Coordinates of C-alpha atoms and ligand atoms in Angstrom, one line a residue:
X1151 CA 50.3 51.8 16.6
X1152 CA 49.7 53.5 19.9
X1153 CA 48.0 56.5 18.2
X1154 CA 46.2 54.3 15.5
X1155 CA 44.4 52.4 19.0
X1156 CA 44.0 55.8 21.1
X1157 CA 42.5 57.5 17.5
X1158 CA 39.7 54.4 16.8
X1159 CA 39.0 54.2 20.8
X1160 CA 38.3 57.5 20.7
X1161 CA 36.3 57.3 17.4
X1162 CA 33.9 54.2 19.3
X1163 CA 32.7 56.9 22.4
X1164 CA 33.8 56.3 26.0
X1165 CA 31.6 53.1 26.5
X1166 CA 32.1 51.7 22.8
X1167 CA 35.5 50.2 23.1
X1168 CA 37.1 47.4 25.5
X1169 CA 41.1 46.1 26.2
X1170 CA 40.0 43.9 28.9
X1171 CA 41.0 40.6 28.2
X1172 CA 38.4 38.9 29.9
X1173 CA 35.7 40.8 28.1
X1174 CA 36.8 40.2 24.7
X1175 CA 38.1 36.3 25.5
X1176 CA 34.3 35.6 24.2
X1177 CA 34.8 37.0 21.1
X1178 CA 37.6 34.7 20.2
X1179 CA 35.9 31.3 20.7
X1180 CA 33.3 30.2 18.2
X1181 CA 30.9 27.6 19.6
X1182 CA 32.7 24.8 18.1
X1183 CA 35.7 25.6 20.0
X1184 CA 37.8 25.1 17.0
X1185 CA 39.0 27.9 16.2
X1186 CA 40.7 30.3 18.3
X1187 CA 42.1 33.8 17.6
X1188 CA 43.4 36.8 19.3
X1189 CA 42.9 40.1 19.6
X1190 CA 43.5 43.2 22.5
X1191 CA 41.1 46.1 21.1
X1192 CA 37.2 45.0 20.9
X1193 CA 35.4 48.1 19.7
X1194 CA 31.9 48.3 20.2
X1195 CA 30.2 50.9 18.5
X1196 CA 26.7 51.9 18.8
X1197 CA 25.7 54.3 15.6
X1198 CA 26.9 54.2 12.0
X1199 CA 28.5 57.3 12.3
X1200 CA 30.6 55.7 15.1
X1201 CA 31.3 52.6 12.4
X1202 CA 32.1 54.7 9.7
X1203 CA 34.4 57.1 11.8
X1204 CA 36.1 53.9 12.3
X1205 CA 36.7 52.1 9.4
X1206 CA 37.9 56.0 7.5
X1207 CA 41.0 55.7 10.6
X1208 CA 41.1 51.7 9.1
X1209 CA 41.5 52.6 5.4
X1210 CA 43.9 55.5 6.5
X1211 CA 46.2 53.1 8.2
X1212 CA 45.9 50.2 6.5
X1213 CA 44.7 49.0 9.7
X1214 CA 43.3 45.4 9.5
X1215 CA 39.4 44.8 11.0
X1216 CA 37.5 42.0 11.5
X1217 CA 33.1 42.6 11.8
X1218 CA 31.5 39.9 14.6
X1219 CA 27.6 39.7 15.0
X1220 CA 26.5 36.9 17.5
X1221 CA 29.7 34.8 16.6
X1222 CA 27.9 31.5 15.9
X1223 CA 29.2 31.5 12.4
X1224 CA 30.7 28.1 11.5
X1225 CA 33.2 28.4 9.9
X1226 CA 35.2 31.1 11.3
X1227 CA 35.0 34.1 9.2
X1228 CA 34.5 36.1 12.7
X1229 CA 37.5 35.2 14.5
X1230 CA 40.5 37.9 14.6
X1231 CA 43.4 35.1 13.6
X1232 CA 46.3 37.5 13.3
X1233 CA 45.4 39.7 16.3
X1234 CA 43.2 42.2 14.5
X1235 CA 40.9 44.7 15.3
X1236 CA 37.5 43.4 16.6
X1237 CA 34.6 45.3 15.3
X1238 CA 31.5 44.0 17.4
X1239 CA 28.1 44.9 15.7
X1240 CA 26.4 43.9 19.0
X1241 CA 25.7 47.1 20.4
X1242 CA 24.3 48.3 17.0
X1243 CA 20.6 46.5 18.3
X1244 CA 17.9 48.5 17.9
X1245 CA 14.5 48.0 15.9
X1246 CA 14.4 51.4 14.1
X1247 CA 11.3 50.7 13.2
X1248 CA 8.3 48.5 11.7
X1249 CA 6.1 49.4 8.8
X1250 CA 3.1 47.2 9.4
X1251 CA 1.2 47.7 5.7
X1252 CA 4.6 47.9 3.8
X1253 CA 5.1 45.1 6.1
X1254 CA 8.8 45.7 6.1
X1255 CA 11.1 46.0 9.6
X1256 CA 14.0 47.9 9.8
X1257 CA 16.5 46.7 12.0
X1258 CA 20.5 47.4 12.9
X1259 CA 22.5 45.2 12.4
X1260 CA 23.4 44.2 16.1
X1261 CA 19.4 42.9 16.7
X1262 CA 19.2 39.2 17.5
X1263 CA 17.3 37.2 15.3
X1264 CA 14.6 36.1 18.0
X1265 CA 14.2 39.8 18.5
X1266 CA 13.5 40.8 15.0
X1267 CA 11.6 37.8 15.1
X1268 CA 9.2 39.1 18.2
X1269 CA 8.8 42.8 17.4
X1270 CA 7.4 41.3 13.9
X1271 CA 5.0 38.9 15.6
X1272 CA 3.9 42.3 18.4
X1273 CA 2.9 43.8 14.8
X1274 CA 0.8 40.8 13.8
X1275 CA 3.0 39.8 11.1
X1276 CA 5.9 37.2 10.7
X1277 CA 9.8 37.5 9.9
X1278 CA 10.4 34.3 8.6
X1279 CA 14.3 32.9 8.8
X1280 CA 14.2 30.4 11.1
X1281 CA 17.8 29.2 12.7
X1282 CA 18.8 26.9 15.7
X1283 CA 21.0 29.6 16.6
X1284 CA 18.5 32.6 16.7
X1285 CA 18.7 33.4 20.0
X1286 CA 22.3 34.4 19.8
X1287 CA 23.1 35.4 15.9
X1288 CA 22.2 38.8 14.7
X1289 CA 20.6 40.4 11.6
X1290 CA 23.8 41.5 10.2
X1291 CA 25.5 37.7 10.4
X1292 CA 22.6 36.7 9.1
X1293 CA 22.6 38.7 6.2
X1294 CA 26.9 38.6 5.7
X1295 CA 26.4 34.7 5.8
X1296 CA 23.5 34.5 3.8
X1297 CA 21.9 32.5 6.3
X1298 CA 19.3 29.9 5.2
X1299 CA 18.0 27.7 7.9
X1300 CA 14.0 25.3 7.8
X1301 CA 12.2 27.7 5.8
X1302 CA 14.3 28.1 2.8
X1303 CA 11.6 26.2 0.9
X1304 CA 8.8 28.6 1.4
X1305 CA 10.6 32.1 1.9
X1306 CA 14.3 32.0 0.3
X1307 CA 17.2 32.5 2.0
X1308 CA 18.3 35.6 3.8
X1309 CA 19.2 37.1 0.4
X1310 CA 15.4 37.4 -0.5
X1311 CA 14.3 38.5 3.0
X1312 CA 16.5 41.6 2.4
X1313 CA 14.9 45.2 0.6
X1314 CA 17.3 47.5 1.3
X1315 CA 21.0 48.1 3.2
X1316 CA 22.9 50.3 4.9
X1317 CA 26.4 49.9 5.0
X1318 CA 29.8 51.1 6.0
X1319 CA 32.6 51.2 2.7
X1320 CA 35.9 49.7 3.8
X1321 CA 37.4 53.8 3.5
X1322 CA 34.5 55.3 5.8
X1323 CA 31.8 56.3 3.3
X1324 CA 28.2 54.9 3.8
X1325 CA 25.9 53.4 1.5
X1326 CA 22.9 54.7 2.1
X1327 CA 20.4 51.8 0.3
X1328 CA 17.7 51.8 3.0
X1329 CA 14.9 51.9 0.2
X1330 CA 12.6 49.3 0.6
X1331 CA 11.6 49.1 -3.0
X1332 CA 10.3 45.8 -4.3
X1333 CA 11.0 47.3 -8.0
X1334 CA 14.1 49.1 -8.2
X1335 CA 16.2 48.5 -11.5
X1336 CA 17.5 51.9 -11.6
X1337 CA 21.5 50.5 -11.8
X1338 CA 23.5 47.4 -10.1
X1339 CA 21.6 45.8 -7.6
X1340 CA 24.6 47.1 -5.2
X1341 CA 22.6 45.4 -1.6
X1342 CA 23.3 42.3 -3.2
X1343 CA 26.8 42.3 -3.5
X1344 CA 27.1 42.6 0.0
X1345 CA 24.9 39.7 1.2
X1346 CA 26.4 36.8 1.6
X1347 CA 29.8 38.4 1.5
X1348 CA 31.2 37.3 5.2
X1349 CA 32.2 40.8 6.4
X1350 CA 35.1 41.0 3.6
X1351 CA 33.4 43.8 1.4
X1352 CA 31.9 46.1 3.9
X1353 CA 30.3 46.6 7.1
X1354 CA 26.4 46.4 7.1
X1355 CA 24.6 48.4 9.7
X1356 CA 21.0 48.4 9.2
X1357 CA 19.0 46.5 6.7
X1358 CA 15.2 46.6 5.7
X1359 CA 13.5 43.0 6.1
X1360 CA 10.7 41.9 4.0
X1361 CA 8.1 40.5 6.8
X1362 CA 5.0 37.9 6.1
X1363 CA 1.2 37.7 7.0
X1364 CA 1.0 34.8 10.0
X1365 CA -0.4 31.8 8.3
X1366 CA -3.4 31.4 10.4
X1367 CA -2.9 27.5 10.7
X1368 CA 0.4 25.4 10.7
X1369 CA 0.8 21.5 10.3
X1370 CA 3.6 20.0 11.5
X1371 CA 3.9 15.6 10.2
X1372 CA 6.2 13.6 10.4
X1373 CA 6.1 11.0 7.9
X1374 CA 8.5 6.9 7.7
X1375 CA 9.9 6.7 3.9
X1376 CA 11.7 4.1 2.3
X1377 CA 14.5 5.8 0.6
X1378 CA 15.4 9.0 -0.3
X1379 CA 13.8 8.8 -3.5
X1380 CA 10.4 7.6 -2.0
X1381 CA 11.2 11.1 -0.1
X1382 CA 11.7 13.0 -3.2
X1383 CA 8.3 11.9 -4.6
X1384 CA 6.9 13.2 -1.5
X1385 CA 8.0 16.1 -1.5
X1386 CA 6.8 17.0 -5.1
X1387 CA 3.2 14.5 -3.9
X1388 CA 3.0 17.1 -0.9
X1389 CA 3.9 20.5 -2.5
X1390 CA 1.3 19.5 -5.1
X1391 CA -1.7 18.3 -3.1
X1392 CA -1.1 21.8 -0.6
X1393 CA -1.0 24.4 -3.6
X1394 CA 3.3 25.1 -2.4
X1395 CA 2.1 25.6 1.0
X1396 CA 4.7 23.4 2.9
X1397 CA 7.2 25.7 4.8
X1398 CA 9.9 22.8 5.4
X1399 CA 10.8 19.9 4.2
X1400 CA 13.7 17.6 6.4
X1401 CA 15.2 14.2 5.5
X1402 CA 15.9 12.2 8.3
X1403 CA 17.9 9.2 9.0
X1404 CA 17.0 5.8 11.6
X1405 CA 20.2 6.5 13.1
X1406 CA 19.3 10.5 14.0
X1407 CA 16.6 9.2 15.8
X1408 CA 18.6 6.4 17.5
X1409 CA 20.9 8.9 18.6
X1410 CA 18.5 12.0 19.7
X1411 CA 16.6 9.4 21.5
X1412 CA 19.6 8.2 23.1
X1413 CA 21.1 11.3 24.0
X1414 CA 18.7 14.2 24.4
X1415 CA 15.3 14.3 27.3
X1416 CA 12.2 14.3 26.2
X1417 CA 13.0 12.7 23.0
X1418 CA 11.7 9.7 21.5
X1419 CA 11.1 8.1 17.9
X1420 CA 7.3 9.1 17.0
X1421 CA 6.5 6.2 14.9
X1422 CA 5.8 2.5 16.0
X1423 CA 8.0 0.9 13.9
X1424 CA 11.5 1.5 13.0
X1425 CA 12.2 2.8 9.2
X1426 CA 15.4 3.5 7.3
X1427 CA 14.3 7.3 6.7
X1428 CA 11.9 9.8 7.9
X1429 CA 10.9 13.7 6.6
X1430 CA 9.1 15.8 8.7
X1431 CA 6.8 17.9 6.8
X1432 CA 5.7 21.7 7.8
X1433 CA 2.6 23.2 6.0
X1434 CA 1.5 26.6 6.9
X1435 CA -1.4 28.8 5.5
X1436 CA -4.7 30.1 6.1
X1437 CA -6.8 28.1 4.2
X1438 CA -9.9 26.6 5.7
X1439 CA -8.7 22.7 6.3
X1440 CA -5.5 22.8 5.3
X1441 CA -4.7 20.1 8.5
X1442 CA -7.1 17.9 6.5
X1443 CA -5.7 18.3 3.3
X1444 CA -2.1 16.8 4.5
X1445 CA -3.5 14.3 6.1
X1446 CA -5.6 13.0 3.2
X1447 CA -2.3 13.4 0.7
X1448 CA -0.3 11.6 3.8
X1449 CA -3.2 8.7 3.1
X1450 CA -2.7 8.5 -0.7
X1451 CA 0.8 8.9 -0.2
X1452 CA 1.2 5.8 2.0
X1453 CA -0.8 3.9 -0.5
X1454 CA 1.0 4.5 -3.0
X1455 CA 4.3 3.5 -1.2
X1456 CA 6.0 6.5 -1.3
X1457 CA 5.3 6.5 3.2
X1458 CA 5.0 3.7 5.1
X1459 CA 3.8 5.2 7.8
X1460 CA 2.7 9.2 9.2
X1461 CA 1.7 11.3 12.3
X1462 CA 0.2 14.7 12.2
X1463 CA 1.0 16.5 15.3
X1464 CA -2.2 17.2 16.9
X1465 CA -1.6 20.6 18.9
X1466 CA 1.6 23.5 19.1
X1467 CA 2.9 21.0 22.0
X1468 CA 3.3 18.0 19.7
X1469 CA 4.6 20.2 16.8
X1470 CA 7.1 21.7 18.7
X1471 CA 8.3 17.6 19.9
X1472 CA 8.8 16.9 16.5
X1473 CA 10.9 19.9 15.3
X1474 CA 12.7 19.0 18.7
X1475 CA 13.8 15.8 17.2
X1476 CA 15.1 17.2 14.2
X1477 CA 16.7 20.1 15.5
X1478 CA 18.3 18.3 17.8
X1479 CA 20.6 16.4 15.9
X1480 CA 23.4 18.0 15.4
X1481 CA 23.8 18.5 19.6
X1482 CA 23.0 14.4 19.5
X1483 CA 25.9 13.8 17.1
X1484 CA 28.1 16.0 19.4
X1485 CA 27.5 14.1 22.6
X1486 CA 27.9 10.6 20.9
X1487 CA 31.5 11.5 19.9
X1488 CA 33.4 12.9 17.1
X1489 CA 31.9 13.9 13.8
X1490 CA 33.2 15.3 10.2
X1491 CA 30.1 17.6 8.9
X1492 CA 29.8 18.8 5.4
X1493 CA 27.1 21.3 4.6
X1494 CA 26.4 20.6 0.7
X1495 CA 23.7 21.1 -1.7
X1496 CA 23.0 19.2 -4.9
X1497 CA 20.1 20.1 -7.5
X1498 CA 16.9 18.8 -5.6
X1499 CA 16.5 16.2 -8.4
X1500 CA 19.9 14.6 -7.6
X1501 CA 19.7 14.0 -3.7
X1502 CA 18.7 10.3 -3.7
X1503 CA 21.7 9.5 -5.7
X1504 CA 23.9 11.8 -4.1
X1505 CA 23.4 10.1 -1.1
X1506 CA 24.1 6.3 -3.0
X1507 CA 27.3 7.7 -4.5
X1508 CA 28.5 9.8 -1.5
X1509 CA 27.3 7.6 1.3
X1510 CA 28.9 4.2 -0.8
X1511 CA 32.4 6.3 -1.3
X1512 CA 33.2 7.1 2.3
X1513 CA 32.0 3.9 3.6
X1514 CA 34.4 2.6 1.0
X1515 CA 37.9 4.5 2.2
X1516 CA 36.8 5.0 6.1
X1517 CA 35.6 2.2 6.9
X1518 CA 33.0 2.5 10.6
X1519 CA 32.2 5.8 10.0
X1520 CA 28.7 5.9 10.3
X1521 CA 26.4 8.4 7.7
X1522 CA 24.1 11.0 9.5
X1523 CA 22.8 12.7 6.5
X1524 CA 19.7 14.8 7.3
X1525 CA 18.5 18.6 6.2
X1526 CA 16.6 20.7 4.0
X1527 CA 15.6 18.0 1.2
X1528 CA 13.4 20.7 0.0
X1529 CA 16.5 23.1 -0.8
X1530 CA 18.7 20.3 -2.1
X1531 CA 20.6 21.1 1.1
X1532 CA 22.4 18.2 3.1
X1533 CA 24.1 18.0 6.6
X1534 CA 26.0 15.1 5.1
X1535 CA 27.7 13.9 8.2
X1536 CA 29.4 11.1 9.6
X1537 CA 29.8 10.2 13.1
X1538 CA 33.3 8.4 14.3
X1539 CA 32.9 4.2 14.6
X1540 CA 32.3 3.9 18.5
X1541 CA 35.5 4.4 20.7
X1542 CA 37.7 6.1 18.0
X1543 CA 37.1 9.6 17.7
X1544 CA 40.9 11.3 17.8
X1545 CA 41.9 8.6 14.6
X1546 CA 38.7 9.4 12.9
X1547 CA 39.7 13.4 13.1
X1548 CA 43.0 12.7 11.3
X1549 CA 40.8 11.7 8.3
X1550 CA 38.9 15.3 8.0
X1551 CA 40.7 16.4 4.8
X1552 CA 40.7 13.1 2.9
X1553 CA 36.9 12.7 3.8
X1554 CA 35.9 16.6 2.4
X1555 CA 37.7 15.6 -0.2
X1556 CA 36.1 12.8 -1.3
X1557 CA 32.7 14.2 -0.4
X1558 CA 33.1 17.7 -2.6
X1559 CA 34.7 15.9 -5.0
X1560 CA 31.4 14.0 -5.7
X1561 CA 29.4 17.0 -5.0
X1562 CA 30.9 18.5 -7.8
X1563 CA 30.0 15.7 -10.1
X1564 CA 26.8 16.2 -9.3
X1565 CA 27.0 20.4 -10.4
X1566 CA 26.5 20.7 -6.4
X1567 CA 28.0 23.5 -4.2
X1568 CA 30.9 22.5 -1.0
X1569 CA 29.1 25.8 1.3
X1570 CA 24.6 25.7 0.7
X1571 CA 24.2 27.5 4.0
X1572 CA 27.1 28.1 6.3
X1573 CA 29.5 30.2 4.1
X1574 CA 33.4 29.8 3.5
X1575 CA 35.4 31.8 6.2
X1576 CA 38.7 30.5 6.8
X1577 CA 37.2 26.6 7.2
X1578 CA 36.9 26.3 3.4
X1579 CA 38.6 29.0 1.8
X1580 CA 41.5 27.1 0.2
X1581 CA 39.1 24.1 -1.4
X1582 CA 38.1 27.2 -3.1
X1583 CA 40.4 26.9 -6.2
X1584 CA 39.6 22.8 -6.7
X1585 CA 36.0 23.1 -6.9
X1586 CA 35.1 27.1 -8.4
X1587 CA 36.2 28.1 -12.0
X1588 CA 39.7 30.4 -11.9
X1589 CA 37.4 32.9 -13.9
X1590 CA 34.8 32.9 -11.0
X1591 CA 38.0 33.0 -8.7
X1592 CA 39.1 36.4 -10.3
X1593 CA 35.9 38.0 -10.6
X1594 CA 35.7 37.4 -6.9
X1595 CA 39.1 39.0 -6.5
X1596 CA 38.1 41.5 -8.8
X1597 CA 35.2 42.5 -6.8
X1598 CA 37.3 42.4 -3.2
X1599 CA 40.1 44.7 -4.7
X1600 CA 37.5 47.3 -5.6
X1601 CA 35.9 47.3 -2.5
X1602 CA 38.0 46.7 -0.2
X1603 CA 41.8 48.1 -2.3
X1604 CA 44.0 47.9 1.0
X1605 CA 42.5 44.7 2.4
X1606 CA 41.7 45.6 5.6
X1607 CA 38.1 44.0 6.1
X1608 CA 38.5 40.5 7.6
X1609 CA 41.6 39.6 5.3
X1610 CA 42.4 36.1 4.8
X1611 CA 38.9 35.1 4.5
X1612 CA 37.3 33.9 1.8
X1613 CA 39.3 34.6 -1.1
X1614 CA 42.4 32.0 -1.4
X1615 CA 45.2 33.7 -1.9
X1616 CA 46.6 33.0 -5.7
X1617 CA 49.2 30.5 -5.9
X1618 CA 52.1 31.7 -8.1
X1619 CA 54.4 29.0 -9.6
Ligands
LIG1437 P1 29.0 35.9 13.2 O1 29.2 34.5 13.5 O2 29.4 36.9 14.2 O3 29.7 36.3 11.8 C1 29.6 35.5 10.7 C2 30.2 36.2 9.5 O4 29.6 37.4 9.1 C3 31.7 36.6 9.7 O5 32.4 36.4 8.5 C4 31.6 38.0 10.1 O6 32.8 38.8 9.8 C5 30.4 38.5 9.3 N1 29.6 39.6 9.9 C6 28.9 39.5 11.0 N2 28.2 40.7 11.2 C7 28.5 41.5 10.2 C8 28.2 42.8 9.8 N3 27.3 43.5 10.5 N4 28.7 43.3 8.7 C9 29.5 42.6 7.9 N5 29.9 41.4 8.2 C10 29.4 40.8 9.3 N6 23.3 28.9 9.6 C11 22.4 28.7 8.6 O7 22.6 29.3 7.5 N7 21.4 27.9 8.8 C12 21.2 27.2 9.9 O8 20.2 26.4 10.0 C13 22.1 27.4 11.0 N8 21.9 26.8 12.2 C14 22.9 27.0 13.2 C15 22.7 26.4 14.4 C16 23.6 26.6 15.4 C17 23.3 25.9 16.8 C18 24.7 27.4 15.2 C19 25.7 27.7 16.3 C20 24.9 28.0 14.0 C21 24.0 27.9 13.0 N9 24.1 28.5 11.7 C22 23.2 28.3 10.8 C23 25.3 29.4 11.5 C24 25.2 30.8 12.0 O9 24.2 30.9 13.0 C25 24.8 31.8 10.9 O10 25.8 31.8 10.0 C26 24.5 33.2 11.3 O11 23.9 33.9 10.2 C27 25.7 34.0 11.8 O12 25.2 35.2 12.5 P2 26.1 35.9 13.6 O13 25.5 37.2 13.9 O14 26.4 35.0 14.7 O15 27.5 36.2 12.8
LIG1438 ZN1 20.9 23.7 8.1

């Protein structure tokens, strides 16, 4: 083992590796603070000729690894659980370069969203995932997680934001896929296979990313519905009257607002009178009066009952309030107390009664626990959460399983998916089997065994491990 550490320290350069304890205790500790793993050897690697020189000493060992970007995934696919290798991507961070009429940027891995996100905007142009974790999370998380985030609904998820790959085989060799070809049907799509794939098929180091023109004008309105459904007519009312120019679309419930204005300064509920639901709409383009074209639809939609009730922010300064509100939820539902969270999408179509059937089925077995349901309407994306009954937080906790449970269990009725944005990891690996086909089980094995043959890119995650009788 000695000469297995001594041969990848050596492999990282002088300043790429770390055994100090204190230095890698970071790495360990996802911001939830639920998990917690271990790990003495934290390599930090600045080149892919450094990453690929260490995963060959990997495969030739059969020595366990486990890739980390920012480490605000949540649900623990970056933590080392059984003392692994750490394999930080971090120092991997610079902008190789931006093509401003191909408008494509290429970025390693270890670049921070918010910087990818600034060297685009210095170019004139726009890189549009938008997070609440950009200033930490990196382009390679981002594109190992599939990450999706508040403007899903106009731009994709990271999977479509992505033109070409680099990346590091689990025996050393290196894709080279850092083609940013819009057309390119010349084989498997092989980039793809990798997105999305949380760090268990290979280690990506640099990535081409599709960048957008800067809408000249954007409209940020934040609108009081009666239901969900009223919201669902909106949002096809809205989409409609704009030509597809909103850029988000977020479902909002009174008690969101209750609580952000409770808990969080310089928030407070927008509208004059209370409501049972809210969205706050984002339309961007540059169209000549496009700020007068949502308001008008905001008018027709409030006469014909599908709002009750609408702001239009008037300046950036009142934009950014509202997106405050929503984005400050989930820190809101934190301070009040405990919470059980399920991130879970459902055809758009299905949402409002999703939210009947779901909402009327917990409420029915744990009785207090109070709904916060809010997200990306637009993407059929909930954060279908529930915050514990005042006062009983560590009871409430015990009920975690039973609760997914009965929550996936519905979202499967409904042809929905237990993991829209946030991935599997190790949180929801083993509801895996109840809820995916055994035939889309083993094609997923299938795939990992190819890839990765010895099992030494972040095992244990993702894949459940087949139960033998
Ligand atoms: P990490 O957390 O370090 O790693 C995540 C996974 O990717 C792990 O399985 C890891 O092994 C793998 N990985 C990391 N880098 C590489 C690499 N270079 N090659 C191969 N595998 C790699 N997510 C959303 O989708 N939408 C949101 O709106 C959203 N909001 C968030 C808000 C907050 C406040 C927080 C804390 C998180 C949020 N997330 C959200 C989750 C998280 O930010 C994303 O999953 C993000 O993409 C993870 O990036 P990271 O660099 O931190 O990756
Ligand atoms: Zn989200």
């Amino acid at each position: 083992m000695n000469d297995i550490v001594a041969r990848l320290k050596a492999a990282a350069g002088e300043k790429g590796f770390s055994e100090d304890p204190k230095e890698i205790a970071p790495h360990l500790e996802e911001w939830r603070s639920k998990y917690q793993g271990r790990s003495t050897l934290l390599l930090k690697p600045a080149s892919t000729k450094d990453v690929a020189a260490i995963l060959g000493i990997c495969f030739e060992t059969g020595t366990p690894i486990v890739p980390q970007g920012g480490n605000t995934g949540l649900v623990g696919g970056q933590i080392p659980f059984h003392g692994e290798v750490l394999l930080s991507l971090k120092w991997m961070n610079r902008i190789r370069g931006v093509d401003k009429d191909g408008m494509i940027l290429t970025a390693e891995a270890g670049v921070v969203l918010a910087e990818a996100q600034a060297a685009a905007t210095e170019a004139g142009l726009m890189f549009p995932l938008k997070l609440g974790s950009e200033g930490s999370c990196t382009i390679g998380g981002n594109i190992a997680t599939n990450a999706g985030g508040n403007h899903v609904l106009r731009y994709g998820m990271m999977r479509s934001l992505v033109m070409g790959l680099e990346v590091v085989m689990a025996d050393g060799r290196v894709l080279e896929m850092l083609r940013p070809l819009a057309k390119d049907n010349s084989g498997y799509d092989l980039k793809q296979i990798f997105i999305g794939s949380e760090g268990t098929l290979g280690v990506i180091t640099a990535a081409n990313l599709r960048l957008f023109p800067r809408p000249a004008e954007t409209v940020v309105a934040f609108a009081a519905v009666p239901s969900p459904d009223a919201a669902l007519k909106l949002l096809g009312h809205m989409q409609r009257r704009t030509g597809g120019l909103l850029s988000a679309f977020e479902l909002i419930p009174r008690i969101a607002i209750e609580l952000v204005s409770h808990h969080i300064p310089r928030a407070r509920d927008p509208l004059a009178a209370p409501s049972p639901w809210y969205v706050l709409i984002e339309a961007a383009g540059s169209v000549a009066g496009l700020k007068d074209q949502v308001e008008a639809a905001l008018g027709d939609a409030i006469t014909q009952n599908l709002a009750r009730d609408a702001t239009l922010a008037a300046n950036e300064a009142q934009a950014r309030t509202l997106w405050h509100i929503r984005e400050s939820i989930s820190e809101a539902q934190k301070r009040e107390g405990a919470s059980i969270k399920h991130d879970i999408s459902v055809p758009v179509a299905s949402i409002p009664a999703f939210i009947e059937k779901a909402t009327q089925a917990v409420a029915a077995k744990f009785p207090g626990a109070r709904p916060v349901t809010f997200g990306h309407l637009g993407d059929g994306n909930l954060h279908f959460n529930f915050n514990a009954p005042p006062g009983q937080d560590e009871g409430f906790l015990a009920q975690w399983d039973e609760m997914q449970l009965t929550v996936h269990d519905i979202v499967k009725e409904f042809s929905g998916s237990i993991s829209a944005e946030h991935g599997i990891g190790a949180m929801k690996r083993d509801l895996l089997p109840r809820y995916k086909s055994s035939e889309e089980l083993d094609a997923m094995r299938l795939l990992k065994s190819s890839f990765d043959p010895k099992n030494i890119l972040n095992p244990g995650k993702v894949i459940p491990p087949v139960r033998r009788l």
